[in-house]
Structure formats: structure tokens, C-alpha cells
PDB file of C-alpha atoms in Angstrom:
ATOM      1  CA  UNK A   1      99.277 110.634  88.438  1.00  0.00           C
ATOM      2  CA  UNK A   2      99.184 110.613  92.235  1.00  0.00           C
ATOM      3  CA  UNK A   3     101.144 108.190  94.392  1.00  0.00           C
ATOM      4  CA  UNK A   4      97.880 106.731  95.747  1.00  0.00           C
ATOM      5  CA  UNK A   5      96.638 105.961  92.233  1.00  0.00           C
ATOM      6  CA  UNK A   6     100.012 104.506  91.261  1.00  0.00           C
ATOM      7  CA  UNK A   7     100.005 102.173  94.272  1.00  0.00           C
ATOM      8  CA  UNK A   8      96.442 101.051  93.559  1.00  0.00           C
ATOM      9  CA  UNK A   9      97.215 100.305  89.896  1.00  0.00           C
ATOM     10  CA  UNK A  10     100.386  98.466  90.913  1.00  0.00           C
ATOM     11  CA  UNK A  11      98.322  96.331  93.293  1.00  0.00           C
ATOM     12  CA  UNK A  12      95.880  95.455  90.507  1.00  0.00           C
ATOM     13  CA  UNK A  13      98.733  94.535  88.174  1.00  0.00           C
ATOM     14  CA  UNK A  14     100.439  92.371  90.790  1.00  0.00           C
ATOM     15  CA  UNK A  15      97.211  90.479  91.501  1.00  0.00           C
ATOM     16  CA  UNK A  16      96.934  89.550  87.826  1.00  0.00           C
ATOM     17  CA  UNK A  17     100.642  88.823  87.473  1.00  0.00           C
ATOM     18  CA  UNK A  18     101.237  86.662  90.557  1.00  0.00           C
ATOM     19  CA  UNK A  19      98.039  84.594  90.260  1.00  0.00           C
ATOM     20  CA  UNK A  20      98.773  84.220  86.543  1.00  0.00           C
ATOM     21  CA  UNK A  21     102.188  82.753  87.315  1.00  0.00           C
ATOM     22  CA  UNK A  22     100.536  80.071  89.452  1.00  0.00           C
ATOM     23  CA  UNK A  23      98.135  79.241  86.634  1.00  0.00           C
ATOM     24  CA  UNK A  24     100.868  79.159  84.006  1.00  0.00           C
ATOM     25  CA  UNK A  25     102.988  76.770  86.054  1.00  0.00           C
ATOM     26  CA  UNK A  26      99.982  74.596  86.958  1.00  0.00           C
ATOM     27  CA  UNK A  27      98.742  74.366  83.377  1.00  0.00           C
ATOM     28  CA  UNK A  28     102.294  73.627  82.276  1.00  0.00           C
ATOM     29  CA  UNK A  29     102.545  70.691  84.677  1.00  0.00           C
ATOM     30  CA  UNK A  30      99.156  69.283  83.697  1.00  0.00           C
ATOM     31  CA  UNK A  31      99.767  69.970  80.007  1.00  0.00           C
ATOM     32  CA  UNK A  32     103.052  68.070  80.057  1.00  0.00           C
ATOM     33  CA  UNK A  33     101.318  65.075  81.596  1.00  0.00           C
ATOM     34  CA  UNK A  34      98.465  65.262  79.079  1.00  0.00           C
ATOM     35  CA  UNK A  35     100.881  65.516  76.157  1.00  0.00           C
ATOM     36  CA  UNK A  36     102.700  62.420  77.343  1.00  0.00           C
ATOM     37  CA  UNK A  37      99.457  60.454  77.631  1.00  0.00           C
ATOM     38  CA  UNK A  38      98.223  61.663  74.229  1.00  0.00           C
ATOM     39  CA  UNK A  39     101.482  60.648  72.571  1.00  0.00           C
ATOM     40  CA  UNK A  40     100.412  57.074  73.259  1.00  0.00           C
ATOM     41  CA  UNK A  41      96.639  57.537  72.873  1.00  0.00           C
ATOM     42  CA  UNK A  42      95.542  60.686  70.977  1.00  0.00           C
ATOM     43  CA  UNK A  43      91.871  59.762  71.456  1.00  0.00           C
ATOM     44  CA  UNK A  44      92.123  60.859  75.124  1.00  0.00           C
ATOM     45  CA  UNK A  45      92.477  64.540  74.137  1.00  0.00           C
ATOM     46  CA  UNK A  46      88.872  65.469  74.922  1.00  0.00           C
ATOM     47  CA  UNK A  47      88.749  63.713  78.266  1.00  0.00           C
ATOM     48  CA  UNK A  48      92.038  65.278  79.435  1.00  0.00           C
ATOM     49  CA  UNK A  49      91.185  68.906  78.605  1.00  0.00           C
ATOM     50  CA  UNK A  50      89.266  69.635  81.860  1.00  0.00           C
ATOM     51  CA  UNK A  51      92.148  68.380  83.996  1.00  0.00           C
ATOM     52  CA  UNK A  52      94.723  70.288  81.959  1.00  0.00           C
ATOM     53  CA  UNK A  53      92.672  73.513  82.058  1.00  0.00           C
ATOM     54  CA  UNK A  54      91.584  73.466  85.711  1.00  0.00           C
ATOM     55  CA  UNK A  55      94.726  75.199  87.074  1.00  0.00           C
ATOM     56  CA  UNK A  56      93.952  78.160  84.809  1.00  0.00           C
ATOM     57  CA  UNK A  57      91.194  79.433  87.051  1.00  0.00           C
ATOM     58  CA  UNK A  58      93.637  81.065  89.472  1.00  0.00           C
ATOM     59  CA  UNK A  59      94.762  83.421  86.726  1.00  0.00           C
ATOM     60  CA  UNK A  60      91.128  84.259  86.042  1.00  0.00           C
ATOM     61  CA  UNK A  61      90.616  85.087  89.725  1.00  0.00           C
ATOM     62  CA  UNK A  62      93.656  87.371  89.683  1.00  0.00           C
ATOM     63  CA  UNK A  63      92.363  89.074  86.541  1.00  0.00           C
ATOM     64  CA  UNK A  64      88.932  89.499  88.111  1.00  0.00           C
ATOM     65  CA  UNK A  65      90.375  91.151  91.208  1.00  0.00           C
ATOM     66  CA  UNK A  66      92.529  93.447  89.071  1.00  0.00           C
ATOM     67  CA  UNK A  67      89.466  94.344  87.014  1.00  0.00           C
ATOM     68  CA  UNK A  68      87.549  95.174  90.206  1.00  0.00           C
ATOM     69  CA  UNK A  69      90.302  97.623  91.168  1.00  0.00           C
ATOM     70  CA  UNK A  70      90.138  99.216  87.706  1.00  0.00           C
ATOM     71  CA  UNK A  71      86.376  99.632  88.084  1.00  0.00           C
ATOM     72  CA  UNK A  72      86.726 100.997  91.631  1.00  0.00           C
ATOM     73  CA  UNK A  73      89.172 103.628  90.394  1.00  0.00           C
ATOM     74  CA  UNK A  74      87.010 104.609  87.419  1.00  0.00           C
ATOM     75  CA  UNK A  75      89.758 103.885  84.893  1.00  0.00           C
ATOM     76  CA  UNK A  76      87.363 102.572  82.231  1.00  0.00           C
ATOM     77  CA  UNK A  77      85.580 105.831  81.762  1.00  0.00           C
ATOM     78  CA  UNK A  78      84.110 108.690  83.631  1.00  0.00           C
ATOM     79  CA  UNK A  79      85.928 110.407  86.457  1.00  0.00           C
ATOM     80  CA  UNK A  80      89.192 108.792  87.562  1.00  0.00           C
ATOM     81  CA  UNK A  81      89.294 108.621  91.341  1.00  0.00           C
ATOM     82  CA  UNK A  82      92.501 109.859  92.944  1.00  0.00           C
ATOM     83  CA  UNK A  83      92.936 107.796  96.113  1.00  0.00           C
ATOM     84  CA  UNK A  84      95.021 109.108  98.973  1.00  0.00           C
ATOM     85  CA  UNK A  85      98.374 107.460  99.603  1.00  0.00           C
ATOM     86  CA  UNK A  86      96.827 105.538 102.512  1.00  0.00           C
ATOM     87  CA  UNK A  87      93.976 104.290 100.293  1.00  0.00           C
ATOM     88  CA  UNK A  88      96.509 103.396  97.592  1.00  0.00           C
ATOM     89  CA  UNK A  89      98.427 101.264 100.079  1.00  0.00           C
ATOM     90  CA  UNK A  90      95.184  99.608 101.207  1.00  0.00           C
ATOM     91  CA  UNK A  91      94.315  98.674  97.626  1.00  0.00           C
ATOM     92  CA  UNK A  92      97.924  97.684  97.005  1.00  0.00           C
ATOM     93  CA  UNK A  93      97.801  95.105  99.806  1.00  0.00           C
ATOM     94  CA  UNK A  94      94.250  93.903  99.149  1.00  0.00           C
ATOM     95  CA  UNK A  95      95.647  91.784  96.313  1.00  0.00           C
ATOM     96  CA  UNK A  96      97.712  89.562  98.630  1.00  0.00           C
ATOM     97  CA  UNK A  97      95.052  86.883  99.274  1.00  0.00           C
ATOM     98  CA  UNK A  98      94.103  86.246  95.640  1.00  0.00           C
ATOM     99  CA  UNK A  99      97.663  86.515  94.379  1.00  0.00           C
ATOM    100  CA  UNK A 100      99.373  84.207  96.828  1.00  0.00           C
ATOM    101  CA  UNK A 101      96.486  81.750  97.096  1.00  0.00           C
ATOM    102  CA  UNK A 102      96.453  81.706  93.288  1.00  0.00           C
ATOM    103  CA  UNK A 103     100.200  81.223  93.030  1.00  0.00           C
ATOM    104  CA  UNK A 104     100.438  78.357  95.502  1.00  0.00           C
ATOM    105  CA  UNK A 105      97.148  76.625  94.672  1.00  0.00           C
ATOM    106  CA  UNK A 106      97.747  76.936  90.915  1.00  0.00           C
ATOM    107  CA  UNK A 107     101.048  75.094  91.189  1.00  0.00           C
ATOM    108  CA  UNK A 108      99.691  72.406  93.491  1.00  0.00           C
ATOM    109  CA  UNK A 109      96.502  72.042  91.486  1.00  0.00           C
ATOM    110  CA  UNK A 110      98.680  71.451  88.433  1.00  0.00           C
ATOM    111  CA  UNK A 111     100.462  68.654  90.288  1.00  0.00           C
ATOM    112  CA  UNK A 112      97.165  67.100  91.399  1.00  0.00           C
ATOM    113  CA  UNK A 113      95.752  67.350  87.880  1.00  0.00           C
ATOM    114  CA  UNK A 114      98.923  65.866  86.360  1.00  0.00           C
ATOM    115  CA  UNK A 115      98.576  62.869  88.672  1.00  0.00           C
ATOM    116  CA  UNK A 116      94.901  62.664  87.731  1.00  0.00           C
ATOM    117  CA  UNK A 117      95.824  62.655  84.051  1.00  0.00           C
ATOM    118  CA  UNK A 118      98.060  59.631  84.614  1.00  0.00           C
ATOM    119  CA  UNK A 119      95.170  57.952  86.436  1.00  0.00           C
ATOM    120  CA  UNK A 120      92.744  58.678  83.587  1.00  0.00           C
ATOM    121  CA  UNK A 121      95.282  57.254  81.132  1.00  0.00           C
ATOM    122  CA  UNK A 122      94.930  53.889  82.836  1.00  0.00           C
ATOM    123  CA  UNK A 123      91.276  54.139  83.942  1.00  0.00           C
ATOM    124  CA  UNK A 124      89.295  56.541  81.697  1.00  0.00           C
ATOM    125  CA  UNK A 125      86.027  55.701  83.475  1.00  0.00           C
ATOM    126  CA  UNK A 126      87.323  57.338  86.667  1.00  0.00           C
ATOM    127  CA  UNK A 127      87.532  60.851  85.204  1.00  0.00           C
ATOM    128  CA  UNK A 128      85.456  62.467  87.960  1.00  0.00           C
ATOM    129  CA  UNK A 129      87.723  61.339  90.804  1.00  0.00           C
ATOM    130  CA  UNK A 130      90.757  63.423  89.790  1.00  0.00           C
ATOM    131  CA  UNK A 131      88.473  66.363  88.946  1.00  0.00           C
ATOM    132  CA  UNK A 132      87.147  66.296  92.508  1.00  0.00           C
ATOM    133  CA  UNK A 133      90.704  66.185  93.864  1.00  0.00           C
ATOM    134  CA  UNK A 134      91.616  69.192  91.725  1.00  0.00           C
ATOM    135  CA  UNK A 135      88.499  71.012  92.898  1.00  0.00           C
ATOM    136  CA  UNK A 136      89.579  70.526  96.518  1.00  0.00           C
ATOM    137  CA  UNK A 137      92.708  72.556  95.805  1.00  0.00           C
ATOM    138  CA  UNK A 138      90.531  75.124  93.992  1.00  0.00           C
ATOM    139  CA  UNK A 139      88.728  75.855  97.256  1.00  0.00           C
ATOM    140  CA  UNK A 140      91.673  77.872  98.550  1.00  0.00           C
ATOM    141  CA  UNK A 141      91.973  79.943  95.396  1.00  0.00           C
ATOM    142  CA  UNK A 142      88.272  80.796  95.721  1.00  0.00           C
ATOM    143  CA  UNK A 143      88.792  81.764  99.372  1.00  0.00           C
ATOM    144  CA  UNK A 144      91.683  84.016  98.325  1.00  0.00           C
ATOM    145  CA  UNK A 145      89.455  85.682  95.728  1.00  0.00           C
ATOM    146  CA  UNK A 146      86.694  86.137  98.288  1.00  0.00           C
ATOM    147  CA  UNK A 147      89.090  87.702 100.803  1.00  0.00           C
ATOM    148  CA  UNK A 148      90.395  90.130  98.172  1.00  0.00           C
ATOM    149  CA  UNK A 149      86.871  91.112  97.098  1.00  0.00           C
ATOM    150  CA  UNK A 150      85.876  91.713 100.730  1.00  0.00           C
ATOM    151  CA  UNK A 151      89.001  93.773 101.379  1.00  0.00           C
ATOM    152  CA  UNK A 152      88.439  95.860  98.241  1.00  0.00           C
ATOM    153  CA  UNK A 153      84.803  96.458  99.152  1.00  0.00           C
ATOM    154  CA  UNK A 154      85.866  97.640 102.600  1.00  0.00           C
ATOM    155  CA  UNK A 155      88.123 100.368 101.193  1.00  0.00           C
ATOM    156  CA  UNK A 156      86.218 103.640 100.962  1.00  0.00           C
ATOM    157  CA  UNK A 157      87.340 106.035  98.232  1.00  0.00           C
TER     158      UNK A 157
END
């Protein structure tokens, strides 16, 4: 395996890994809040699921960007492309936007969603308000994904 291919695969793996960490922490924060609320009122399980799950999207974005690298390199079948070392470095660094936006926004989205869960515990009719607040944080994860996709598309192999 060439150094260029190794760097590109490492970049794909790091995109999945770093964005996934943000999602895991965010879901953990929201899940802890939801578990506390459900210990007092188990009937709120269904209404709390969207808020608890929302921070998981950053991990999906990281996975999607890693999958795009795998497709670009032809690793799922056909001819495997052997990028030059320079192209490998370009792919390696194209993961930065999705990974770090996913890491930071996943954690903060988890905090926003945890606060929203406490709000829904007291006012179940106001479910959409904390979802909108969580979606505002989501904007930056989506921008990170978009930047990574644009960077990957700009790399010619």
C-alpha cells in the first residue's frame, strides 16, 4: 500500500472517529438527562427520544465523509486508486471541517438537548422549542460536512 493511499484512508478513519466522539458525548449528555426525567415519569420516553438522538447526527456526517473517501479511492470494488503522497495529504486534511465541527457541535448540541429535556419534563407541550435550539447547533455540523464534501470533490485523483 502506498503512502498516499495510507494517508487518505487515515483521513477517512479520523473523520469517522472524531465526529463520532462528539456524537457519543452529546448523546451521553442528553441520554443522562432523559434517563433522569424518565425515572420520575416513564411515559415521557417517546417525546424525549428526538432530543436524546439529535446529537447523533454528527457521527453520521463523519461516517458519510469517510464513506465518500472510500468511494473516491475505489476501495469497495473495481480498481483501487493509488493517490500520490500530495493527494493523500489533501484527502487526509479534507476531514478537518466535518471532524472538528462534529466534535464541538456534538458536545454542545448534547448540552442544549439536555437542557431541552429538562424543559420538556416540566412543559411537554413545548417540545418543538428545544428541538429548534438543538437544530441551531446542528447548522455548524452541516456546514462542516459541506466543507469536507467540497474539499473532497476538489481533489483530483
